[in-house]
Short mmCIF file of C-alpha atoms in Angstrom, two decimals:
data_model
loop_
_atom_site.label_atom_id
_atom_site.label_comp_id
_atom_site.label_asym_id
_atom_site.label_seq_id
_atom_site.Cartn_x
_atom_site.Cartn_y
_atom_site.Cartn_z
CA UNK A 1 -69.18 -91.68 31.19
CA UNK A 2 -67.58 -93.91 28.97
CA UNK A 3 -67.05 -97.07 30.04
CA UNK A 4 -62.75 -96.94 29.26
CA UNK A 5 -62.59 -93.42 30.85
CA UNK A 6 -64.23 -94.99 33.94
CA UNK A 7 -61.73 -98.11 33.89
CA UNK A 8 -59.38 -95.50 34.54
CA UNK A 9 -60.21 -94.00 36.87
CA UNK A 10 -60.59 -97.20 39.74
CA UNK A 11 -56.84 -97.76 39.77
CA UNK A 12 -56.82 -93.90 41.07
CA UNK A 13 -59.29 -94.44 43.91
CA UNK A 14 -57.45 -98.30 45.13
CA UNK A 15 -54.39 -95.86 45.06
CA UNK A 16 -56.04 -93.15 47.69
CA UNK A 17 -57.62 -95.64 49.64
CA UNK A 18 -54.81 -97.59 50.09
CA UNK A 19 -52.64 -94.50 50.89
CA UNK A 20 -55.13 -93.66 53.16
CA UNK A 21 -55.24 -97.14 54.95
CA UNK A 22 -51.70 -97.01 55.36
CA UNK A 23 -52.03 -93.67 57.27
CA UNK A 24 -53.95 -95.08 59.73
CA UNK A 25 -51.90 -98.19 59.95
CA UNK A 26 -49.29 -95.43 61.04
CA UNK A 27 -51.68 -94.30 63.82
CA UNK A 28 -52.50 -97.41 65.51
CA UNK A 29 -55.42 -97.72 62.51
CA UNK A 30 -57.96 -95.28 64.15
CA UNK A 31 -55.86 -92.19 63.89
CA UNK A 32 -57.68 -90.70 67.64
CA UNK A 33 -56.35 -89.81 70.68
CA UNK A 34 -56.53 -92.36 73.51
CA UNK A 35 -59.37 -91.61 76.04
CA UNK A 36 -60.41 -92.96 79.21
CA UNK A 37 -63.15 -95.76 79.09
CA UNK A 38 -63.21 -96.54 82.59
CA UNK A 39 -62.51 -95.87 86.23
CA UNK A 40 -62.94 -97.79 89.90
CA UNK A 41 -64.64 -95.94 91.30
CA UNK A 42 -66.81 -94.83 89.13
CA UNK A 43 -67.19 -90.45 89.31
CA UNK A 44 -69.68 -89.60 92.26
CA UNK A 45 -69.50 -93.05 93.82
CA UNK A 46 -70.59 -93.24 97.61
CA UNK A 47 -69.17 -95.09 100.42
CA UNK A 48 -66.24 -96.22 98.77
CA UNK A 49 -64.12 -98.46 100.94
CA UNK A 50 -60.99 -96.59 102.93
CA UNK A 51 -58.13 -99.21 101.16
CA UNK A 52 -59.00 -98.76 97.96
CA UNK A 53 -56.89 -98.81 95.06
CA UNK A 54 -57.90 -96.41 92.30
CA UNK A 55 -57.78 -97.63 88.45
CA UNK A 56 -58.50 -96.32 84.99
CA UNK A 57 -59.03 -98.12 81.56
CA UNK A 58 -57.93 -96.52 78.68
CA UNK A 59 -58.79 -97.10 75.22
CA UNK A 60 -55.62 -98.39 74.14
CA UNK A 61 -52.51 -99.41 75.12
CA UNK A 62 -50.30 -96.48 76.82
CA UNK A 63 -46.73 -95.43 77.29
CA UNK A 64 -46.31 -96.62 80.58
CA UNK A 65 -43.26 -94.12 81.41
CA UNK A 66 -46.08 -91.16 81.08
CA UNK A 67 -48.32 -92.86 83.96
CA UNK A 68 -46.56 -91.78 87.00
CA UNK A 69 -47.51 -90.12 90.44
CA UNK A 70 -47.18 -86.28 88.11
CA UNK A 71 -49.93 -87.74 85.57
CA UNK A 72 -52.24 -89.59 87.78
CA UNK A 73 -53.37 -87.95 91.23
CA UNK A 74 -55.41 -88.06 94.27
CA UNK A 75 -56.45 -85.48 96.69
CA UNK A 76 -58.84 -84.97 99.35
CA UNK A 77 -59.65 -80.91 98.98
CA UNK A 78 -56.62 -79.67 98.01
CA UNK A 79 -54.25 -81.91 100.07
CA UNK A 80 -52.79 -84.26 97.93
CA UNK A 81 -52.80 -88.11 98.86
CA UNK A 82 -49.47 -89.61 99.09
CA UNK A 83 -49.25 -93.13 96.42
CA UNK A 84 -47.93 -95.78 94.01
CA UNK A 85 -48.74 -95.63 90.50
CA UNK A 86 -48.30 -98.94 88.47
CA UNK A 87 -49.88 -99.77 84.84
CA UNK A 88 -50.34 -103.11 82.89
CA UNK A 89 -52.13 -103.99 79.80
CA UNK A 90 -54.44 -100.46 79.38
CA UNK A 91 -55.17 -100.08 83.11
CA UNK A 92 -53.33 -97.99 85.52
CA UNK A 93 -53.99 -98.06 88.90
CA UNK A 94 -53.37 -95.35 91.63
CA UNK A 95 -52.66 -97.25 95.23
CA UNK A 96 -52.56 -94.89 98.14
CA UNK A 97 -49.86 -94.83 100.85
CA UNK A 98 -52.07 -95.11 103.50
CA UNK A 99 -55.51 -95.39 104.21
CA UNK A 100 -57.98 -92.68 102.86
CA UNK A 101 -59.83 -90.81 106.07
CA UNK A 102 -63.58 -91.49 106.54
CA UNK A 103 -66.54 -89.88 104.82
CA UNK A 104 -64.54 -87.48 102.78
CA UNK A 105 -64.24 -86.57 99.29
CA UNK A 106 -61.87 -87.40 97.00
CA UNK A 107 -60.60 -86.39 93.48
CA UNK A 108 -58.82 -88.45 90.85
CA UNK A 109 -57.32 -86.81 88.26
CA UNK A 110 -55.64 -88.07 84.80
CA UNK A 111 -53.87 -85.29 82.95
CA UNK A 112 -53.09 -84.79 79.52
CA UNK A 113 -49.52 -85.84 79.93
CA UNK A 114 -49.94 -89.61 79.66
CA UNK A 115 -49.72 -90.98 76.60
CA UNK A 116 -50.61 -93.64 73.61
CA UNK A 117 -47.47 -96.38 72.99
CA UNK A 118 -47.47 -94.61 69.99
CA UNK A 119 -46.70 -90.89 71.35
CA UNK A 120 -50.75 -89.19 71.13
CA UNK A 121 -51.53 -87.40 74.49
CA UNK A 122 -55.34 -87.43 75.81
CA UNK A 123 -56.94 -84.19 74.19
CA UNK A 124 -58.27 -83.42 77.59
CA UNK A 125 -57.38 -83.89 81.45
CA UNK A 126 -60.01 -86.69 82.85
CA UNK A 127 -61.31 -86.06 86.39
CA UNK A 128 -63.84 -87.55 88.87
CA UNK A 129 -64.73 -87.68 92.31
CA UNK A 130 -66.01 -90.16 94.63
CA UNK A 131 -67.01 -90.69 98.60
CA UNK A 132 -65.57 -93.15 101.13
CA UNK A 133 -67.51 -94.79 103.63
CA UNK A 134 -66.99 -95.61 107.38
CA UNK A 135 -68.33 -92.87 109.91
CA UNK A 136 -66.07 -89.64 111.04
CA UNK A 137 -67.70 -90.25 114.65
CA UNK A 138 -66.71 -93.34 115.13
CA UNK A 139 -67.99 -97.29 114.74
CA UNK A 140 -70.82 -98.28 117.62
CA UNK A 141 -69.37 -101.20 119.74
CA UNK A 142 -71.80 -104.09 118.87
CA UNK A 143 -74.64 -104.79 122.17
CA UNK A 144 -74.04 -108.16 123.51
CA UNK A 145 -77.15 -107.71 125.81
CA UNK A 146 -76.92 -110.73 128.49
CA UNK A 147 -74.69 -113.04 126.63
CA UNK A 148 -71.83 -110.73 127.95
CA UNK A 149 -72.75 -111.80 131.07
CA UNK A 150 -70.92 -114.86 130.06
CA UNK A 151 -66.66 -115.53 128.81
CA UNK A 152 -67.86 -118.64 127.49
CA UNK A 153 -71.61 -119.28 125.87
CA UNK A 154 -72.37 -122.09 123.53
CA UNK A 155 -75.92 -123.89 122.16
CA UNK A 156 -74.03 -127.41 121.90
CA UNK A 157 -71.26 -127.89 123.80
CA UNK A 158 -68.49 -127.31 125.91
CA UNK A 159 -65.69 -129.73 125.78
CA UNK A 160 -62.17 -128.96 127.91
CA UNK A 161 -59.45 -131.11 128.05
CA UNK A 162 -56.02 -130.20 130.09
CA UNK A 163 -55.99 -127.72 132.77
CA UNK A 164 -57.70 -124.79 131.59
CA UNK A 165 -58.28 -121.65 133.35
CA UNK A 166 -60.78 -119.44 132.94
CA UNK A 167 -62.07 -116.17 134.45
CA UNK A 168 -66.24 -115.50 134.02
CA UNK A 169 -69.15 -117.29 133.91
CA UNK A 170 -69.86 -120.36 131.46
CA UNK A 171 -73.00 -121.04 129.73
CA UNK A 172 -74.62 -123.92 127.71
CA UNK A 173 -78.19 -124.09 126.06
CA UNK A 174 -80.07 -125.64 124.87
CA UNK A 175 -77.87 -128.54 125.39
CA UNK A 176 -77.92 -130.20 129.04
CA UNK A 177 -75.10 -130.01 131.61
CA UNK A 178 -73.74 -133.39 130.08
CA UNK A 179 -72.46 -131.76 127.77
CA UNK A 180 -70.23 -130.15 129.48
CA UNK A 181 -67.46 -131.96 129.83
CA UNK A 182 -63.57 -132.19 131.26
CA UNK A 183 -64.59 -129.70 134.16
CA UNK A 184 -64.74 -131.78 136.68
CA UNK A 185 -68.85 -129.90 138.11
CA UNK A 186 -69.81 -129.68 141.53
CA UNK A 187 -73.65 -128.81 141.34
CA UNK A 188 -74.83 -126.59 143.32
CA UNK A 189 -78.82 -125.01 143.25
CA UNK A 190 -79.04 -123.72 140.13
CA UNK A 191 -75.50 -123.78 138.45
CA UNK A 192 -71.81 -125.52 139.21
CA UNK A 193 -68.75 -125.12 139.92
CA UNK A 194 -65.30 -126.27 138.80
CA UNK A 195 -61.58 -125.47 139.80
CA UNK A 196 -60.70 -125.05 136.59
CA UNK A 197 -63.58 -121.71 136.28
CA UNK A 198 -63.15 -118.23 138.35
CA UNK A 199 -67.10 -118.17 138.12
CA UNK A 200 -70.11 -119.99 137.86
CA UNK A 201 -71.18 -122.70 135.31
CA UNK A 202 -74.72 -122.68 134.01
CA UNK A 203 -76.70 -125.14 131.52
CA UNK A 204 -80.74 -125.33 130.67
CA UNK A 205 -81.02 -128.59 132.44
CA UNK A 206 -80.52 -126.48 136.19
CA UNK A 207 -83.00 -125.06 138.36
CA UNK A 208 -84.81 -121.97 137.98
CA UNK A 209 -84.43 -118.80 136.90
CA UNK A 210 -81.01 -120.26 134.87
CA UNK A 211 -83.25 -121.72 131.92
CA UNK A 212 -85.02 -118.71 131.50
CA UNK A 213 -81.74 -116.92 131.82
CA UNK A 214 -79.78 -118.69 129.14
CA UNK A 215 -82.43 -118.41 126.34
CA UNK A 216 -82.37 -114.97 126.70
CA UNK A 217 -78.66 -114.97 126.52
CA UNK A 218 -78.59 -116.64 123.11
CA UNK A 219 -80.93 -115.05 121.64
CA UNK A 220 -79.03 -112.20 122.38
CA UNK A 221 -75.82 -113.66 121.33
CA UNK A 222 -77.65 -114.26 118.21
CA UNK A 223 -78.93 -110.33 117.91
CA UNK A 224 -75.42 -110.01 118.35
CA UNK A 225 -74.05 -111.65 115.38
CA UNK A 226 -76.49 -110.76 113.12
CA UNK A 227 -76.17 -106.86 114.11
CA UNK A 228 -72.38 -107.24 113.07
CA UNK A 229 -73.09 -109.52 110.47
CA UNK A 230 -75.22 -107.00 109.04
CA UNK A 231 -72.87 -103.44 109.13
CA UNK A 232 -72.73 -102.03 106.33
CA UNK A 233 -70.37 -98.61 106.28
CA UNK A 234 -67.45 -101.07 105.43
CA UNK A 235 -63.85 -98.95 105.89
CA UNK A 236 -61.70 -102.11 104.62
CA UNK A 237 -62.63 -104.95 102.18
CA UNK A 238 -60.43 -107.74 101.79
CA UNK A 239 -57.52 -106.42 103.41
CA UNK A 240 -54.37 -108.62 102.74
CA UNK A 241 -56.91 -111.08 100.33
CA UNK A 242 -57.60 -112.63 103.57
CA UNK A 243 -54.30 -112.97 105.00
CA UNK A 244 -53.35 -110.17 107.79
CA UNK A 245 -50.32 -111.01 109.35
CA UNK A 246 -48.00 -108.59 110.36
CA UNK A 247 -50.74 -106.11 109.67
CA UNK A 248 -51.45 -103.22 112.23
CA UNK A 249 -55.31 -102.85 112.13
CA UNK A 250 -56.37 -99.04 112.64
CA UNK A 251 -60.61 -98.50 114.20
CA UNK A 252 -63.10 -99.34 111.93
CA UNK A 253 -65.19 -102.39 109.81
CA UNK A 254 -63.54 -104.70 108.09
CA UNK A 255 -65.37 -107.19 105.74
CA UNK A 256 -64.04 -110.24 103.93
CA UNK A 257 -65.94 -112.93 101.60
CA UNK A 258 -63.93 -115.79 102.38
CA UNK A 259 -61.37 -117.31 105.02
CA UNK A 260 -59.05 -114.81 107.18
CA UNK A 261 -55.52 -116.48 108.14
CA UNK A 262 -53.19 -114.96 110.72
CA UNK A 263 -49.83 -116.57 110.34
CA UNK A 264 -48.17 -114.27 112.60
CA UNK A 265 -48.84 -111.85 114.93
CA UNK A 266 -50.80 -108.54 114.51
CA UNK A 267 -51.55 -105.16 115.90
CA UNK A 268 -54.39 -104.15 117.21
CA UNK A 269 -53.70 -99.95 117.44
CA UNK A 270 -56.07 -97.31 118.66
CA UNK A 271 -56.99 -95.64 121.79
CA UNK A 272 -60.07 -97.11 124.53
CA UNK A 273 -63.00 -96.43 123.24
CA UNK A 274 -62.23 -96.71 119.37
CA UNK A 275 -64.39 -99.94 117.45
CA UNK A 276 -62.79 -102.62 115.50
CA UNK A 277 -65.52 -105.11 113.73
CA UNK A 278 -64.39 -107.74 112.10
CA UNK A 279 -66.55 -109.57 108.88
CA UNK A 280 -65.58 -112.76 108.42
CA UNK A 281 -67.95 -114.83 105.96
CA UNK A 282 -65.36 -117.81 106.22
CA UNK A 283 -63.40 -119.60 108.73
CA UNK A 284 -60.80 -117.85 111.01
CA UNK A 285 -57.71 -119.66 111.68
CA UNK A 286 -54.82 -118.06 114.30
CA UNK A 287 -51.07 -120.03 113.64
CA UNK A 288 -49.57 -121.36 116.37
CA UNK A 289 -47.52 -119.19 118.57
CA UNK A 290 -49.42 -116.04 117.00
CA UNK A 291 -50.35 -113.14 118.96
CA UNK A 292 -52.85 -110.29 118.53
CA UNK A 293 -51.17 -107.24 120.59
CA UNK A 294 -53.06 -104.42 121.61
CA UNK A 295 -51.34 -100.41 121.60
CA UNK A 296 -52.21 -97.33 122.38
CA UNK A 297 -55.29 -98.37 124.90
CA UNK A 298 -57.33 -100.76 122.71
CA UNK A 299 -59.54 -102.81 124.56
CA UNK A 300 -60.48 -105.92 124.17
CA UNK A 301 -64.66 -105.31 125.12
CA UNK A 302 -64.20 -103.17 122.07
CA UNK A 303 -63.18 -105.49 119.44
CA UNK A 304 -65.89 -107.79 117.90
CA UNK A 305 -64.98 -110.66 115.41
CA UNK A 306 -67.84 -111.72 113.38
CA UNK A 307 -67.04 -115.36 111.67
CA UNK A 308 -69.50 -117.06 109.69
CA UNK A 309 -67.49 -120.50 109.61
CA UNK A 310 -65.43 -121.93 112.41
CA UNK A 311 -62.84 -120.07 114.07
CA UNK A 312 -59.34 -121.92 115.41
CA UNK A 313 -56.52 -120.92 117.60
CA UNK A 314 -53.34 -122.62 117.19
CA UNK A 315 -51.36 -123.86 120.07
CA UNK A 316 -49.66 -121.61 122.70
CA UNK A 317 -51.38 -118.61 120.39
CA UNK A 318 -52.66 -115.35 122.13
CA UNK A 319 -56.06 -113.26 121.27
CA UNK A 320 -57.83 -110.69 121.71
CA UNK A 321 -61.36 -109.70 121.09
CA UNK A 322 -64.89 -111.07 121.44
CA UNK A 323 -65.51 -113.83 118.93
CA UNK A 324 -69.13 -114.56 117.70
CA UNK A 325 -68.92 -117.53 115.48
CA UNK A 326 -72.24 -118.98 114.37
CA UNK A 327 -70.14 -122.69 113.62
CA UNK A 328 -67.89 -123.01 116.49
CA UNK A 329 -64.62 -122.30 118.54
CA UNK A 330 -62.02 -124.44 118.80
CA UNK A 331 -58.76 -123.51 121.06
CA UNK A 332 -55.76 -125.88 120.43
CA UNK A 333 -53.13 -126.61 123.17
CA UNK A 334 -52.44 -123.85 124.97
CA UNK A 335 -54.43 -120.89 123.41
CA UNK A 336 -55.31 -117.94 125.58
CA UNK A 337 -57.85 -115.39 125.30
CA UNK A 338 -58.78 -112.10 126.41
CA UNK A 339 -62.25 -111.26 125.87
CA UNK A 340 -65.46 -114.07 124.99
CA UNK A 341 -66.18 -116.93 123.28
CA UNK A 342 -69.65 -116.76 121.96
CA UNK A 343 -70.54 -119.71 119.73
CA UNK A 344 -73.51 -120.86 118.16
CA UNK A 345 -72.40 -124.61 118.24
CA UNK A 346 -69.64 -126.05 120.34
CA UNK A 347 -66.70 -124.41 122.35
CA UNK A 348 -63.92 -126.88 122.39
CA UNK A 349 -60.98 -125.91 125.04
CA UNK A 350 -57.45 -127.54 126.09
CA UNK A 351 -55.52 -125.97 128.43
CA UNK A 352 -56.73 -122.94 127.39
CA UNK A 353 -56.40 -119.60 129.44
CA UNK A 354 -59.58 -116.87 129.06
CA UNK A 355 -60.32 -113.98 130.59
CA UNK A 356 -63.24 -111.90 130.60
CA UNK A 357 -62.85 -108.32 129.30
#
């Protein structure tokens, strides 16, 4: 080719490729049809927790008036689930009404209706499927073994101040009865008593069979912790980030990573013999004034908070449950309890009201 015929022809091919550039430019520069990159959960996921919200990534940014509860579905068989559908930056997310039943199976669906910002539908419908967790038969109440035996078992102290009242028996070991304090003992062979306690007092330090007696108790009230600490069909993660006032809590586990707050009062709603296990790998602090308030015939043997860090009841509060904290329990000024304190350090008490369920 001759070298002028050639010169000739390069201005041609900058003009197509530049044309062709421009085209593209015109169709968000890849000139395809947006597709799904991602979803949470992924497709055949397995014990996916009951409060989940359900998201998808797309490959671009979308036209969020196409991503709506039409476009984006859930069901369970053929029943569809009841939720809100939001989107920002190239996510949407699918949040259901309530929360999704346990150990059932669940399909998401994005249809070809939703759309690119600028106007190109998916070329296909995207669907996939995933499994929640939790048991359909019910959680297993957690076996105290002999520390239920006690309202009130500690390894380092008990310390009361004010005129407390409580209703069981009290326990302390290793530690000696010294450290029990602001109860006011009578010793007796093998335990005390106080007016303060509807019950007996033990500690290691008293005569036989109570040293014997309390090691086996918190060893058991360890067993106990760690069996909770260590459920794993989860039905709610991180409900309310943490913070579950106002909440009404339905049977099942719950697991947080960090600190649970409870700046007013919740509900505690099931019938007597449902489960409620709480995870708590953080500290536990009840407001002031706050009450947990049992319906429908919840019990309070049948509620088990597991905390990792310390757990603290504000003054004049009201609970309910068995606590197992492996740092301590402190009631403030008026605090009242139905159920057991079970602490791997120190119980700390003033005026404080507990009763033994």
């Amino acid at each position: 080719m001759k070298l002028k015929t050639l010169f000739s022809i390069i201005p041609m091919v900058m003009i197509v490729l530049l044309a062709s550039c421009n085209k593209d430019d015109d169709n968000d520069n890849d000139g395809l049809n947006p597709v799904v990159l991602s979803t949470d959960p992924i497709s055949d996921e397995m014990d996916v927790v009951r409060n989940k919200a359900i998201s998808v990534t797309f490959s671009e940014a979308m036209d969020e008036s196409t991503i709506n509860s039409s476009s984006f579905t859930l069901k369970q068989g053929t029943s569809s689930i009841a939720g809100d559908v939001s989107y920002a930056g190239v996510t949407a997310t699918f949040t259901p009404s309530g929360t999704l039943a346990a150990a059932a199976d669940f399909t998401a669906t994005v249809t070809t209706s939703v759309k690119s910002s600028t106007g190109r539908a998916m070329e296909d419908s995207h669907t996939w499927t995933f499994t929640t967790g939790g048991s359909t038969s019910g959680t297993e109440v957690v076996n105290l073994g002999t520390s239920g035996n006690y309202v009130v078992l500690a390894k380092t102290a008990v310390n009361n101040s004010g005129t407390s009242e409580i209703t069981g028996d009290l326990g302390l070991s290793p530690a000696a009865t010294s450290y029990i304090t602001g109860f006011a003992l009578t010793n007796e062979t093998g335990y005390a008593t106080s007016d303060l306690v509807t019950g007996k007092i033990y500690a290691s330090d008293m005569a036989d069979p109570t040293p014997t007696n309390l090691t086996t108790a918190v060893n058991d009230m360890n067993t106990a912790y760690n069996d909770a600490a260590g459920r794993t069909a989860i039905d709610f993660l991180e409900l309310g980030t943490g913070n579950i006032g106002g909440k009404t809590l339905t049977p099942g586990i719950y697991k947080w990573t960090n600190t649970v707050t409870v700046p007013s009062s919740v509900t505690i709603s099931g019938n007597s013999t449902d489960v409620w296990i709480f995870l708590i790998a953080g500290d536990l602090s009840v407001s002031s004034s706050v009450e947990v308030l049992l319906s429908g015939g919840a019990q309070p043997g049948n509620i088990f908070w597991q905390v990792a860090g310390e757990a603290t009841f504000g003054t004049t509060s009201h609970f309910e449950g068995i606590i197992l904290s492996k740092t301590g329990i402190t009631f403030q000024t008026g605090a009242s309890l139905n159920g057991r304190a079970l602490a791997q350090t120190a119980v700390v008490l003033d005026a404080t009201t507990i009763v033994q369920f």
